[in-house]
Coordinates of C-alpha atoms (C1' of nucleotides) in Angstrom, one line a residue:
Chain A
X1 CA -38.2 -67.1 -164.0
X2 CA -40.5 -65.2 -161.7
X3 CA -39.9 -63.8 -158.2
X4 CA -42.3 -63.9 -155.2
X5 CA -42.5 -63.1 -151.6
X6 CA -44.1 -65.3 -149.0
X7 CA -45.0 -64.5 -145.5
X8 CA -44.9 -66.6 -142.4
X9 CA -45.1 -65.8 -138.7
X10 CA -41.8 -67.1 -137.4
X11 CA -43.2 -68.5 -134.2
X12 CA -45.4 -70.7 -136.4
X13 CA -42.9 -71.5 -139.1
X14 CA -39.6 -69.6 -139.5
X15 CA -36.9 -69.6 -142.1
X16 CA -34.7 -71.6 -139.7
X17 CA -37.4 -74.3 -139.7
X18 CA -37.4 -74.3 -143.5
X19 CA -33.6 -74.6 -143.6
X20 CA -33.7 -77.5 -141.2
X21 CA -36.2 -79.3 -143.4
X22 CA -34.3 -78.6 -146.5
X23 CA -31.2 -80.0 -144.9
X24 CA -33.1 -83.2 -144.2
X25 CA -34.2 -83.2 -147.9
X26 CA -37.8 -82.6 -146.9
X27 CA -39.7 -80.2 -149.1
X28 CA -42.1 -77.8 -147.2
X29 CA -45.7 -77.8 -148.4
X30 CA -46.7 -74.1 -148.2
X31 CA -50.2 -75.0 -147.1
X32 CA -52.8 -73.2 -145.1
X33 CA -53.3 -70.3 -147.5
X34 CA -57.0 -69.4 -147.6
X35 CA -57.0 -66.4 -149.9
X36 CA -57.8 -66.5 -153.6
X37 CA -55.3 -63.9 -154.7
X38 CA -52.5 -65.7 -152.8
X39 CA -53.6 -69.0 -154.3
X40 CA -53.6 -67.6 -157.8
X41 CA -50.1 -66.4 -157.3
X42 CA -49.0 -69.9 -156.2
X43 CA -50.7 -71.4 -159.3
X44 CA -48.6 -69.0 -161.4
X45 CA -45.3 -70.3 -159.9
X46 CA -43.0 -72.4 -162.0
X47 CA -40.3 -74.9 -160.9
X48 CA -37.2 -73.0 -160.0
X49 CA -38.9 -69.7 -159.3
X50 CA -37.4 -68.0 -156.3
X51 CA -39.2 -66.3 -153.4
X52 CA -38.3 -64.2 -150.4
X53 CA -39.2 -65.5 -147.0
X54 CA -40.7 -62.7 -144.9
X55 CA -41.3 -62.9 -141.2
X56 CA -44.5 -61.1 -140.3
X57 CA -45.4 -59.8 -136.9
X58 CA -42.1 -60.8 -135.3
X59 CA -39.1 -59.2 -137.0
X60 CA -41.0 -57.9 -139.9
X61 CA -38.1 -58.5 -142.2
X62 CA -37.0 -60.5 -145.3
X63 CA -34.8 -63.2 -143.9
X64 CA -34.0 -65.6 -146.7
X65 CA -34.5 -66.9 -150.2
X66 CA -36.3 -70.1 -151.1
X67 CA -37.2 -71.8 -154.4
X68 CA -40.2 -73.6 -155.8
X69 CA -39.5 -77.4 -155.9
X70 CA -43.1 -78.5 -156.8
X71 CA -45.7 -76.5 -158.6
X72 CA -49.3 -76.0 -157.2
X73 CA -51.1 -79.1 -156.0
X74 CA -54.1 -79.6 -153.7
X75 CA -53.4 -78.4 -150.2
X76 CA -53.5 -81.5 -148.0
X77 CA -54.7 -79.5 -145.0
X78 CA -57.8 -78.2 -146.8
X79 CA -61.3 -79.5 -147.1
X80 CA -63.0 -80.0 -150.4
X81 CA -65.9 -77.7 -151.3
X82 CA -69.6 -78.9 -151.4
X83 CA -69.1 -80.2 -154.9
X84 CA -66.1 -82.2 -153.9
X85 CA -63.7 -80.0 -155.8
X86 CA -60.3 -78.8 -154.6
X87 CA -60.4 -75.2 -153.7
X88 CA -57.1 -74.6 -152.0
X89 CA -53.7 -75.3 -153.5
X90 CA -50.1 -74.9 -152.5
X91 CA -46.6 -75.2 -153.8
X92 CA -43.6 -77.0 -152.2
X93 CA -40.5 -74.9 -151.3
X94 CA -36.9 -75.5 -150.2
X95 CA -34.5 -73.0 -148.6
X96 CA -31.8 -71.6 -150.8
X97 CA -29.9 -69.2 -148.6
X98 CA -30.4 -66.8 -145.7
X99 CA -30.0 -63.1 -146.2
X100 CA -26.6 -61.9 -144.8
X101 CA -28.4 -58.7 -143.7
X102 CA -32.2 -59.1 -143.3
X103 CA -34.1 -56.3 -144.9
X104 CA -36.7 -54.9 -142.6
X105 CA -40.1 -53.6 -143.5
X106 CA -39.1 -50.1 -142.2
X107 CA -36.1 -50.1 -144.6
X108 CA -38.4 -51.2 -147.5
X109 CA -40.8 -48.4 -146.7
X110 CA -37.9 -45.9 -146.6
X111 CA -36.7 -46.9 -150.1
X112 CA -38.5 -45.0 -152.8
X113 CA -37.7 -47.6 -155.5
X114 CA -39.7 -50.1 -153.4
X115 CA -42.8 -48.0 -152.9
X116 CA -44.7 -50.2 -155.4
X117 CA -43.8 -53.5 -153.7
X118 CA -46.9 -55.6 -153.1
X119 CA -45.7 -56.3 -149.6
X120 CA -46.2 -52.6 -148.9
X121 CA -49.2 -51.9 -151.0
X122 CA -51.2 -55.1 -150.2
X123 CA -50.0 -55.7 -146.7
X124 CA -52.4 -58.5 -146.0
X125 CA -51.6 -60.6 -149.0
X126 CA -49.5 -63.6 -147.9
X127 CA -48.1 -64.6 -151.3
X128 CA -47.2 -61.6 -153.5
X129 CA -45.2 -60.9 -156.7
X130 CA -41.8 -59.2 -156.8
X131 CA -40.6 -57.6 -160.0
X132 CA -37.1 -58.3 -161.4
X133 CA -35.9 -54.9 -160.5
X134 CA -37.3 -55.1 -156.9
X135 CA -35.7 -58.6 -156.5
X136 CA -32.3 -57.3 -157.6
X137 CA -32.5 -54.3 -155.3
X138 CA -33.7 -56.3 -152.3
X139 CA -30.9 -58.9 -152.8
X140 CA -28.3 -56.1 -152.9
X141 CA -29.8 -54.5 -149.8
X142 CA -29.7 -57.8 -148.1
X143 CA -25.9 -58.2 -148.7
X144 CA -26.2 -60.7 -151.5
Chain B
dG1 C1' -76.4 -58.5 -157.0
dC2 C1' -75.8 -55.0 -153.5
dC3 C1' -74.2 -53.6 -149.2
dA4 C1' -73.8 -53.7 -144.1
dA5 C1' -71.9 -56.4 -140.5
dC6 C1' -68.4 -59.0 -139.0
dG7 C1' -63.9 -61.5 -138.7
dT8 C1' -59.0 -61.7 -139.7
dT9 C1' -54.5 -60.0 -140.7
dG10 C1' -50.7 -57.4 -139.6
dG11 C1' -48.4 -53.0 -138.5
dC12 C1' -47.8 -49.8 -134.9
Chain C
dG1 C1' -54.2 -53.3 -127.3
dC2 C1' -55.7 -50.6 -131.1
dC3 C1' -56.9 -49.7 -135.6
dA4 C1' -56.9 -49.8 -140.7
dA5 C1' -57.4 -52.6 -144.7
dC6 C1' -59.6 -56.1 -146.7
dG7 C1' -62.2 -60.5 -147.4
dT8 C1' -66.3 -63.1 -146.4
dT9 C1' -70.9 -63.7 -145.1
dG10 C1' -75.7 -63.1 -145.0
dG11 C1' -80.0 -60.4 -145.4
dC12 C1' -82.7 -58.1 -148.7

DNA sequence: GCCAACGTTGGC
DNA sequence: GCCAACGTTGGC
């Protein structure tokens, strides 16, 4: 089981939106990612892997947990390349639970144990990896 | 294949 | 609104 962190701008797609879809039994296709490092991370995801949902720009905080319900498949919003090959892929996710206390970026940055978190080190990467230790600590900080 | 120019992301 | 970081593009 691996852990991840995925970003979204809440005015485009928020954790509330994801929870609403999950309640309706609709998986969310995490499409629109156009970055190779992020795509490779999604390819590495397994069924049941869990990920933090991070709100970028507005809030700048980890607001909930979701899980992978379908492994990487072609992104239906993406075009094929010149050779007709699929370039962009995505996974499907469902909400698990919100964080009782969202963990802000400022708090993460103020925590020495989280100084290696990819969210901090690779701030522009929209799908990043979280270590077991980082996951456990962030859950604790979030009131879980 | 290198590198400068440019565009985008995201924090502040 | 600005700027830093980084990815992509295009000329050579």
